[in-house]
Short mmCIF file of C-alpha atoms in Angstrom, two decimals:
data_model
loop_
_atom_site.label_atom_id
_atom_site.label_comp_id
_atom_site.label_asym_id
_atom_site.label_seq_id
_atom_site.Cartn_x
_atom_site.Cartn_y
_atom_site.Cartn_z
CA MET A 806 146.29 149.60 178.84
CA LYS A 807 147.77 151.83 176.14
CA ARG A 808 146.88 149.16 173.59
CA VAL A 809 143.25 149.23 174.75
CA ILE A 810 143.08 152.98 174.43
CA ALA A 811 144.77 152.88 171.01
CA PHE A 812 142.31 150.24 169.80
CA ILE A 813 139.32 152.29 170.94
CA LEU A 814 140.63 155.43 169.26
CA THR A 815 141.37 153.51 166.06
CA MET A 816 137.86 152.12 165.94
CA ALA A 817 136.41 155.56 166.58
CA LEU A 818 138.53 157.03 163.78
CA SER A 819 137.53 154.25 161.40
CA GLY A 820 133.88 155.01 162.10
CA SER A 821 134.40 158.66 161.26
CA MET A 822 136.11 157.78 157.97
CA LEU A 823 133.21 155.59 156.95
CA VAL A 824 130.81 158.50 157.08
CA GLY A 825 133.12 160.92 155.30
CA CYS A 826 133.83 164.33 156.79
CA GLN A 827 130.65 164.55 158.78
CA SER A 828 131.09 165.54 162.42
CA THR A 829 129.84 162.33 163.94
CA PRO A 830 130.27 162.05 167.71
CA VAL A 831 132.19 159.12 169.17
CA PRO A 832 129.69 156.57 170.46
CA ALA A 833 128.94 156.94 174.15
CA ALA A 834 130.06 153.37 174.82
CA SER A 835 133.49 154.11 173.32
CA GLN A 836 133.78 157.31 175.34
CA ALA A 837 132.96 155.41 178.53
CA ALA A 838 135.47 152.67 177.74
CA SER A 839 138.20 155.21 177.00
CA GLN A 840 137.50 157.15 180.17
CA ALA A 841 137.48 153.99 182.23
CA ALA A 842 140.80 152.86 180.74
CA SER A 843 142.36 156.25 181.38
CA SER A 844 141.05 156.32 184.94
CA GLU A 845 142.43 152.84 185.60
CA ALA A 846 145.86 153.85 184.32
CA VAL A 847 146.24 156.61 186.90
CA LYS A 848 144.33 155.01 189.76
CA PRO A 849 146.37 155.14 192.97
CA VAL A 850 147.40 151.78 194.40
CA GLU A 851 148.54 150.42 197.74
CA ILE A 852 151.88 148.64 197.84
CA THR A 853 153.14 146.53 200.71
CA VAL A 854 156.73 147.24 201.73
CA VAL A 855 158.91 145.33 204.18
CA THR A 856 162.19 146.84 205.39
CA SER A 857 164.54 146.55 208.37
CA TYR A 858 163.72 150.12 209.37
CA GLY A 859 161.67 148.95 212.34
CA GLY A 860 160.56 151.11 215.22
CA ASP A 861 163.93 151.08 217.00
CA ASP A 862 166.06 151.62 213.91
CA GLY A 863 168.02 154.87 213.89
CA ASN A 864 166.79 155.68 210.37
CA ARG A 865 163.13 154.98 211.09
CA ALA A 866 162.20 158.67 211.00
CA ASN A 867 164.08 159.19 207.72
CA TYR A 868 162.35 156.17 206.22
CA GLU A 869 158.91 157.40 207.21
CA GLU A 870 159.63 160.87 205.84
CA ALA A 871 160.82 159.42 202.53
CA TYR A 872 157.91 157.08 201.93
CA LYS A 873 155.35 159.70 202.96
CA ALA A 874 156.90 162.07 200.43
CA TYR A 875 156.46 159.31 197.83
CA GLU A 876 152.80 158.95 198.83
CA SER A 877 152.23 162.69 198.45
CA ALA A 878 153.94 162.82 195.07
CA THR A 879 152.20 159.79 193.54
CA GLY A 880 148.90 159.41 195.34
CA ASN A 881 149.85 155.80 196.09
CA THR A 882 149.87 154.49 199.64
CA VAL A 883 152.46 152.38 201.42
CA LYS A 884 151.41 149.54 203.70
CA ASP A 885 154.51 149.42 205.85
CA ALA A 886 155.35 146.09 207.46
CA SER A 887 158.91 146.83 208.55
CA GLY A 888 160.61 145.16 211.49
CA THR A 889 163.93 144.85 213.27
CA SER A 890 166.61 143.01 211.34
CA ASN A 891 167.15 139.83 213.32
CA GLU A 892 166.86 136.12 212.64
CA GLU A 893 163.15 136.06 213.50
CA TRP A 894 162.53 138.86 210.98
CA LYS A 895 164.42 136.98 208.28
CA SER A 896 162.52 133.77 209.00
CA LYS A 897 159.16 135.54 208.75
CA ILE A 898 160.09 137.03 205.37
CA MET A 899 161.01 133.64 203.97
CA ALA A 900 157.82 132.13 205.36
CA ASP A 901 155.77 134.86 203.69
CA PHE A 902 157.34 134.07 200.31
CA GLU A 903 156.68 130.37 200.77
CA THR A 904 152.99 130.99 201.47
CA GLY A 905 152.45 133.58 198.73
CA ALA A 906 152.18 136.45 201.22
CA GLU A 907 155.33 138.24 200.09
CA PRO A 908 155.42 142.06 199.92
CA ASP A 909 155.58 144.11 196.75
CA VAL A 910 158.90 145.71 197.67
CA LEU A 911 161.45 144.21 200.03
CA PHE A 912 164.50 145.82 201.61
CA TYR A 913 166.69 142.82 202.33
CA PHE A 914 170.17 141.30 202.25
CA ASN A 915 171.82 140.63 198.89
CA GLY A 916 174.14 137.78 199.92
CA VAL A 917 173.34 134.12 200.45
CA ASP A 918 170.30 135.11 202.53
CA ALA A 919 168.54 136.01 199.29
CA ASN A 920 169.61 132.93 197.29
CA LYS A 921 166.25 131.21 197.72
CA LEU A 922 164.45 134.30 196.46
CA VAL A 923 166.69 134.54 193.39
CA GLN A 924 166.76 130.83 192.63
CA GLY A 925 163.00 130.58 193.11
CA GLY A 926 162.33 133.45 190.72
CA LYS A 927 160.67 135.46 193.48
CA VAL A 928 162.44 138.75 192.71
CA VAL A 929 163.13 140.64 189.49
CA SER A 930 166.63 141.49 188.26
CA ILE A 931 167.63 145.07 187.60
CA ASP A 932 168.43 144.14 183.99
CA GLU A 933 164.85 142.90 183.53
CA ILE A 934 163.41 146.06 185.07
CA ARG A 935 165.58 148.24 182.83
CA LYS A 936 164.05 146.68 179.72
CA THR A 937 160.90 148.61 180.61
CA TYR A 938 162.40 151.40 182.73
CA PRO A 939 165.89 152.11 181.27
CA ASP A 940 166.83 154.70 183.91
CA TYR A 941 166.11 152.45 186.88
CA ALA A 942 168.91 152.81 189.46
CA GLY A 943 170.70 155.05 186.98
CA ASN A 944 172.33 157.07 189.76
CA MET A 945 174.11 153.97 191.09
CA ARG A 946 177.34 152.24 190.17
CA ASP A 947 176.39 148.79 188.92
CA ASP A 948 179.64 147.29 190.23
CA LEU A 949 178.67 148.26 193.80
CA LEU A 950 175.04 147.12 193.79
CA GLY A 951 175.83 143.79 195.41
CA ALA A 952 175.43 141.04 192.84
CA SER A 953 173.68 137.86 193.93
CA PRO A 954 176.05 134.95 194.64
CA ALA A 955 173.39 132.69 193.13
CA ASP A 956 173.80 133.92 189.54
CA GLY A 957 176.00 137.03 189.58
CA LYS A 958 173.15 139.36 188.59
CA ASN A 959 172.05 142.53 190.36
CA TYR A 960 168.62 142.42 191.96
CA SER A 961 168.63 145.00 194.74
CA VAL A 962 169.20 148.76 194.81
CA PRO A 963 171.07 149.82 197.96
CA VAL A 964 170.51 152.89 200.08
CA ASN A 965 173.65 152.90 202.15
CA GLY A 966 176.25 150.33 202.80
CA TYR A 967 177.45 149.80 206.30
CA TRP A 968 180.43 149.78 208.57
CA GLU A 969 180.67 148.30 212.03
CA GLY A 970 182.54 150.22 214.70
CA LEU A 971 183.03 150.77 218.42
CA TYR A 972 180.56 153.26 219.90
CA VAL A 973 181.94 154.96 223.00
CA ASN A 974 180.21 156.78 225.83
CA LYS A 975 182.79 159.49 226.54
CA LYS A 976 181.02 160.61 229.72
CA VAL A 977 181.25 157.15 231.27
CA LEU A 978 184.95 156.91 230.35
CA LYS A 979 185.65 160.31 231.87
CA ASP A 980 183.82 159.37 235.08
CA CYS A 981 185.90 156.19 235.25
CA GLY A 982 189.21 157.88 234.47
CA VAL A 983 189.64 156.06 231.16
CA GLU A 984 190.87 157.74 227.99
CA VAL A 985 188.83 157.67 224.79
CA PRO A 986 190.45 155.02 222.55
CA GLY A 987 192.18 155.97 219.32
CA ALA A 988 193.32 154.26 216.13
CA ASP A 989 196.02 152.23 217.92
CA TYR A 990 193.73 150.71 220.55
CA THR A 991 194.75 147.14 221.39
CA TRP A 992 192.74 144.27 222.82
CA ASP A 993 194.96 144.13 225.92
CA GLN A 994 194.35 147.83 226.61
CA PHE A 995 190.64 147.27 226.03
CA LEU A 996 190.56 144.51 228.65
CA LYS A 997 192.35 146.74 231.17
CA ASP A 998 189.89 149.56 230.51
CA CYS A 999 186.94 147.20 230.92
CA GLU A 1000 188.28 146.10 234.28
CA THR A 1001 188.61 149.71 235.41
CA ILE A 1002 185.11 150.56 234.23
CA LYS A 1003 183.68 147.52 236.01
CA SER A 1004 185.45 148.50 239.24
CA LYS A 1005 183.73 151.90 239.07
CA GLY A 1006 180.29 150.28 239.03
CA LYS A 1007 179.60 150.76 235.32
CA THR A 1008 178.95 148.15 232.61
CA PRO A 1009 181.92 147.95 230.22
CA ILE A 1010 180.03 146.47 227.24
CA ALA A 1011 176.40 146.99 226.19
CA CYS A 1012 175.43 143.81 224.35
CA SER A 1013 172.68 141.22 224.33
CA LEU A 1014 174.23 137.78 223.83
CA GLN A 1015 170.65 136.53 223.73
CA GLU A 1016 169.58 138.61 220.74
CA VAL A 1017 172.45 140.33 218.92
CA PRO A 1018 175.90 138.81 219.50
CA HIS A 1019 176.66 139.29 215.79
CA TYR A 1020 178.96 142.30 215.94
CA TRP A 1021 181.20 141.00 218.70
CA PHE A 1022 181.41 137.67 216.87
CA GLU A 1023 182.56 139.43 213.71
CA TYR A 1024 185.36 141.40 215.27
CA CYS A 1025 186.50 138.72 217.70
CA VAL A 1026 186.89 136.34 214.76
CA PHE A 1027 188.48 139.10 212.67
CA ASN A 1028 191.09 139.55 215.42
CA HIS A 1029 192.30 136.02 214.72
CA GLY A 1030 192.30 136.28 210.94
CA THR A 1031 193.10 138.70 208.14
CA LEU A 1032 191.35 140.80 205.51
CA ALA A 1033 191.95 138.00 203.02
CA THR A 1034 190.60 135.20 205.22
CA HIS A 1035 187.72 136.89 207.04
CA THR A 1036 185.04 136.04 204.50
CA LYS A 1037 186.15 132.41 204.17
CA LEU A 1038 184.00 129.82 205.88
CA PRO A 1039 185.58 126.96 207.79
CA ALA A 1040 185.07 123.36 206.76
CA SER A 1041 185.31 122.35 210.41
CA SER A 1042 186.32 123.79 213.76
CA THR A 1043 189.79 122.30 213.35
CA ASP A 1044 190.94 123.87 210.08
CA GLU A 1045 192.72 127.24 209.96
CA VAL A 1046 189.57 129.34 209.62
CA GLY A 1047 187.73 127.15 212.12
CA LYS A 1048 190.44 127.77 214.70
CA ALA A 1049 190.07 131.54 214.18
CA TRP A 1050 186.34 131.20 214.82
CA THR A 1051 187.01 129.11 217.92
CA GLU A 1052 189.48 131.63 219.34
CA GLY A 1053 187.12 134.50 218.57
CA LEU A 1054 184.17 132.84 220.29
CA ASN A 1055 186.36 132.04 223.28
CA ASP A 1056 187.28 135.74 223.49
CA ILE A 1057 183.56 136.45 223.92
CA LYS A 1058 183.47 133.81 226.66
CA THR A 1059 186.35 135.59 228.36
CA LEU A 1060 184.50 138.91 228.26
CA TYR A 1061 181.46 137.22 229.80
CA THR A 1062 183.45 135.38 232.46
CA LYS A 1063 185.15 138.61 233.52
CA GLY A 1064 181.75 140.26 233.94
CA TYR A 1065 182.12 142.87 231.22
CA PHE A 1066 178.67 142.32 229.68
CA PRO A 1067 175.40 143.37 231.36
CA LYS A 1068 174.33 140.98 234.11
CA ASN A 1069 171.25 140.02 232.08
CA THR A 1070 173.08 139.73 228.73
CA THR A 1071 171.85 136.14 228.18
CA THR A 1072 168.18 137.12 228.56
CA ALA A 1073 167.95 140.83 227.72
CA THR A 1074 166.91 142.31 224.38
CA ASP A 1075 169.19 144.43 222.27
CA ALA A 1076 167.03 147.49 223.01
CA GLU A 1077 167.36 146.94 226.76
CA THR A 1078 171.13 146.64 226.73
CA PHE A 1079 171.60 149.58 224.39
CA GLN A 1080 169.55 151.75 226.69
CA LEU A 1081 172.46 151.42 229.12
CA MET A 1082 174.50 153.52 226.69
CA ALA A 1083 171.87 156.26 226.55
CA ASP A 1084 171.51 156.20 230.35
CA ASP A 1085 175.28 156.62 230.86
CA LYS A 1086 175.56 153.20 232.48
CA ALA A 1087 177.67 151.45 229.84
CA ALA A 1088 180.88 152.44 228.05
CA PHE A 1089 181.26 150.45 224.82
CA ALA A 1090 179.09 148.87 222.14
CA ILE A 1091 179.80 147.50 218.68
CA ASP A 1092 177.13 148.24 216.10
CA GLY A 1093 176.68 149.49 212.57
CA SER A 1094 176.60 152.84 210.82
CA TRP A 1095 172.79 152.84 211.04
CA LYS A 1096 173.02 153.18 214.82
CA ILE A 1097 174.11 156.81 214.59
CA GLY A 1098 170.48 157.82 214.20
CA TRP A 1099 169.60 155.95 217.39
CA PHE A 1100 172.14 157.95 219.38
CA GLN A 1101 170.93 161.19 217.83
CA LYS A 1102 167.41 160.35 218.97
CA ASN A 1103 168.06 158.76 222.38
CA ALA A 1104 171.22 160.29 223.82
CA LYS A 1105 170.92 163.12 226.32
CA SER A 1106 173.70 164.77 224.32
CA VAL A 1107 175.13 163.27 221.14
CA ASP A 1108 178.41 165.00 221.98
CA ASP A 1109 178.83 162.52 224.84
CA PHE A 1110 179.38 159.80 222.26
CA THR A 1111 181.89 158.97 219.58
CA VAL A 1112 182.61 156.04 217.30
CA THR A 1113 186.04 154.63 216.59
CA TYR A 1114 187.93 151.49 215.61
CA VAL A 1115 187.38 148.17 217.37
CA PRO A 1116 190.40 147.12 219.46
CA SER A 1117 192.76 144.73 217.70
CA GLU A 1118 194.98 141.81 218.54
CA ASN A 1119 197.31 139.47 216.66
CA GLY A 1120 197.92 140.56 213.07
CA ARG A 1121 194.82 142.65 212.48
CA LYS A 1122 195.18 146.43 212.41
CA SER A 1123 192.47 148.27 214.33
CA THR A 1124 191.98 150.46 211.25
CA GLU A 1125 190.82 147.42 209.29
CA ILE A 1126 187.05 147.48 209.55
CA ILE A 1127 184.05 145.35 208.64
CA GLY A 1128 181.64 146.86 206.15
CA GLY A 1129 180.11 146.78 202.69
CA LEU A 1130 176.83 147.09 200.77
CA SER A 1131 174.82 144.18 202.08
CA MET A 1132 171.18 145.28 201.66
CA GLY A 1133 168.97 146.83 199.04
CA TYR A 1134 165.44 147.22 197.66
CA TYR A 1135 164.00 144.31 195.68
CA ILE A 1136 160.86 144.34 193.56
CA THR A 1137 159.12 141.01 193.87
CA LYS A 1138 158.02 138.98 190.86
CA LYS A 1139 154.48 139.03 192.23
CA ALA A 1140 154.36 142.85 192.14
CA TRP A 1141 156.21 143.09 188.81
CA SER A 1142 153.60 140.84 187.19
CA ASP A 1143 150.77 143.04 188.46
CA PRO A 1144 150.11 145.83 185.87
CA ALA A 1145 148.46 147.98 188.54
CA LYS A 1146 151.49 147.84 190.86
CA GLN A 1147 154.52 147.58 188.59
CA LYS A 1148 155.19 151.28 188.03
CA ALA A 1149 154.20 152.14 191.60
CA CYS A 1150 156.94 149.82 192.87
CA VAL A 1151 159.53 151.18 190.44
CA ASP A 1152 158.66 154.73 191.46
CA PHE A 1153 158.90 153.77 195.13
CA VAL A 1154 162.38 152.29 194.86
CA GLU A 1155 163.60 155.24 192.82
CA ALA A 1156 162.14 157.66 195.38
CA MET A 1157 163.86 155.84 198.22
CA THR A 1158 167.26 155.75 196.52
CA THR A 1159 167.78 159.29 195.20
CA ASP A 1160 171.08 161.00 195.99
CA GLU A 1161 169.29 163.24 198.47
CA VAL A 1162 167.54 160.44 200.34
CA VAL A 1163 170.63 158.23 200.46
CA SER A 1164 172.65 161.12 201.86
CA LYS A 1165 170.03 161.77 204.50
CA PHE A 1166 170.01 158.15 205.57
CA GLY A 1167 173.74 158.27 206.19
CA ALA A 1168 176.34 160.56 204.68
CA THR A 1169 178.91 158.63 206.73
CA ALA A 1170 178.06 155.26 205.21
CA VAL A 1171 179.47 153.28 202.32
CA THR A 1172 177.47 154.09 199.18
CA ALA A 1173 176.94 153.00 195.57
CA LEU A 1174 175.99 156.50 194.39
CA LYS A 1175 177.93 157.66 191.35
CA ASN A 1176 178.17 161.13 192.87
CA GLY A 1177 178.72 159.99 196.45
CA THR A 1178 176.83 161.29 199.46
CA THR A 1179 176.60 164.89 200.57
CA ALA A 1180 176.97 165.70 204.25
CA ALA A 1181 174.36 167.98 205.77
CA GLY A 1182 175.41 171.45 206.88
CA ASN A 1183 174.53 170.62 210.49
CA THR A 1184 176.77 167.56 210.79
CA ASP A 1185 177.20 166.72 214.47
CA SER A 1186 180.27 165.46 216.34
CA LEU A 1187 179.26 161.80 216.14
CA GLU A 1188 178.83 161.98 212.37
CA LYS A 1189 182.16 163.75 212.04
CA ALA A 1190 183.81 161.00 214.07
CA ALA A 1191 182.27 158.38 211.79
CA MET A 1192 183.52 160.18 208.69
CA ALA A 1193 187.00 160.38 210.17
CA MET A 1194 186.91 156.69 210.99
CA THR A 1195 185.87 155.57 207.52
CA LYS A 1196 188.34 157.98 205.91
CA GLY A 1197 191.17 156.58 208.03
CA ALA A 1198 190.27 152.93 207.43
CA THR A 1199 193.14 150.96 205.91
CA GLY A 1200 191.03 148.01 204.82
CA ILE A 1201 187.45 146.76 204.71
CA ALA A 1202 186.09 143.21 204.87
CA PRO A 1203 182.49 142.07 204.43
CA ALA A 1204 180.86 140.29 207.37
CA THR A 1205 181.77 136.61 207.44
CA GLN A 1206 178.32 135.70 208.80
CA ASP A 1207 176.82 136.71 205.45
CA GLY A 1208 178.40 133.60 203.95
CA LEU A 1209 176.32 131.30 206.15
CA ILE A 1210 172.83 130.21 205.24
CA GLN A 1211 170.20 131.60 207.58
CA THR A 1212 169.49 128.40 209.52
CA ALA A 1213 173.19 127.80 210.14
CA ARG A 1214 173.76 131.36 211.27
CA THR A 1215 170.73 131.24 213.56
CA ALA A 1216 172.04 128.09 215.21
CA LEU A 1217 175.51 129.54 215.70
CA PHE A 1218 174.33 132.80 217.23
CA ALA A 1219 171.85 130.98 219.46
CA ASP A 1220 174.84 129.07 220.84
CA VAL A 1221 176.99 132.13 221.61
CA LYS A 1222 175.39 132.55 225.03
CA ASN A 1223 175.82 128.81 225.64
CA ILE A 1224 179.51 129.08 224.81
CA ALA A 1225 179.83 132.04 227.15
CA THR A 1226 178.13 130.23 230.02
CA GLY A 1227 179.99 126.96 229.43
CA LYS A 1228 176.96 124.93 228.34
CA THR A 1229 178.74 124.03 225.11
CA THR A 1230 182.12 124.61 223.52
CA ALA A 1231 183.04 126.84 220.61
CA GLU A 1232 184.18 123.78 218.66
CA LYS A 1233 180.86 121.95 219.12
CA ALA A 1234 178.86 125.06 218.20
CA ILE A 1235 180.89 125.64 215.02
CA ASP A 1236 180.66 122.04 213.87
CA ALA A 1237 176.91 121.94 214.57
CA CYS A 1238 176.48 125.13 212.55
CA LEU A 1239 178.48 123.80 209.61
CA ALA A 1240 176.53 120.54 209.60
CA ILE A 1241 173.37 122.46 208.68
CA LYS A 1242 172.86 122.45 204.93
CA GLY A 1243 170.44 124.56 202.89
#
C-alpha cells in the first residue's frame, strides 16, 4: 500500500516539475486514489480467533477483558470462536484447517498436536514474522517459547505455562476429620483419607472419567516412573515404560472400584463433576493452574480451597510436579498472507502477551517472560498456596500425553472408563493406542 501511495505522490511531483514552479493542483483523480489508499491502510478489520478460553475456563473473564481492550485500542473487532480444550475441540480445529476454515489467530498446543499445522505450512514461524516486525514477542525468552518438535522452530507465543496439582476442599476435609495434605503426602495415606471421606457421605475425588481423565492418568503413571522417564512413550504395554502406564491405569481402576469417584463419573461432564467441589460435596481434584480462576469465580469462599502436591508412591517425590509451556498464540499462514489482516493479527498477539496481561492470567504459572510475572496486590489464599507449591517443587516434567498424536491419545482416554469398569484391560488399551499411527 505504501508503494501505491509513493507512486501516486511521485507522479504528482513529476507533473508539477513539468510545469515549472507554477502552483498546479494535484489532479482530482490522484487525490481520490491517495485518499482511498490511505483509508484502506487504516480500515478496521475483523479477525477470527480460536482459543481454549471457553465459557467454563477460569481465565475466560481475563481473556474477554484483554481482547476487548485490543478492540478499543485498534478499532479492529475479534470474532471469538473459543471452546473448551478437549479432544473434540482439537478435532474441530484440525478439521477447520483441512477445509480452509481456519482462524486468523489460534491459541493451541505447541507439541506434536501442532505437527500437522507446521508440516503443512499452515502457521507462520516467529522468525518469519520478525523479518517484518522485529520486536514481535520481544518480551519473551526464545528458549522457553516451546519449539515445534517437527522442525525445532518457534511458532507460538505463550501466555502462561502450566502446572498440574491437587486441589483440596478444606471444608470437606474438616467436616470429615481429615487433615489437609502437605508436601510429604503418600498414596497410601491418600487412599485411607478417601475411605474416610467416602464413609462420611462425601465424594473423595471430583473427576469425569468420561470427559477428562487426563490429569489422573498423568500422575498415576508418574507415580510408577521418574522425571527422566515420564515423557518417554512405550513401544508396547510390556516394556518398562509400558508397564508404568499399565500400573498407573490400574491405579485409576482401583480408585473407581473403591467408589472414590462420583457415581456418574463414566457419563458425567467435567463441569458437572467439578461442581461437586464448589458445592462442598467433593474433597479432591487434579487440574491445572488455569483452574484457579474457576475456583475464584465459583467457590462460596476461595479460602475454603487450597492446592498442593499430588500424593506419591514408589520412587517419585510428591514435590515433583507436571508442568511446562505447552500452548501459545499462532498466526495462521492464511491471515499472514492477507495484507488487510497481517498487522491486526500481530497487534492482537502482542496485546494478549504483554507482561501485564500474562501476569493477570496467572502470576502463579510457569512463564516465558524475561521479567517474570508480577503478583497482584490482592493475591488470595489459593494463589498464595499455588505460589508456595511451585516454589517448593523439586522437579518438573512435561505431560507424557503430549507425546502422543491426537488420535492415539483420544483412543487411550476413551478407554480409561472401560479399564475402570473392566470392559478392557490396561494392556489392551495401551497397545491399541500405540498401534494408531499419524
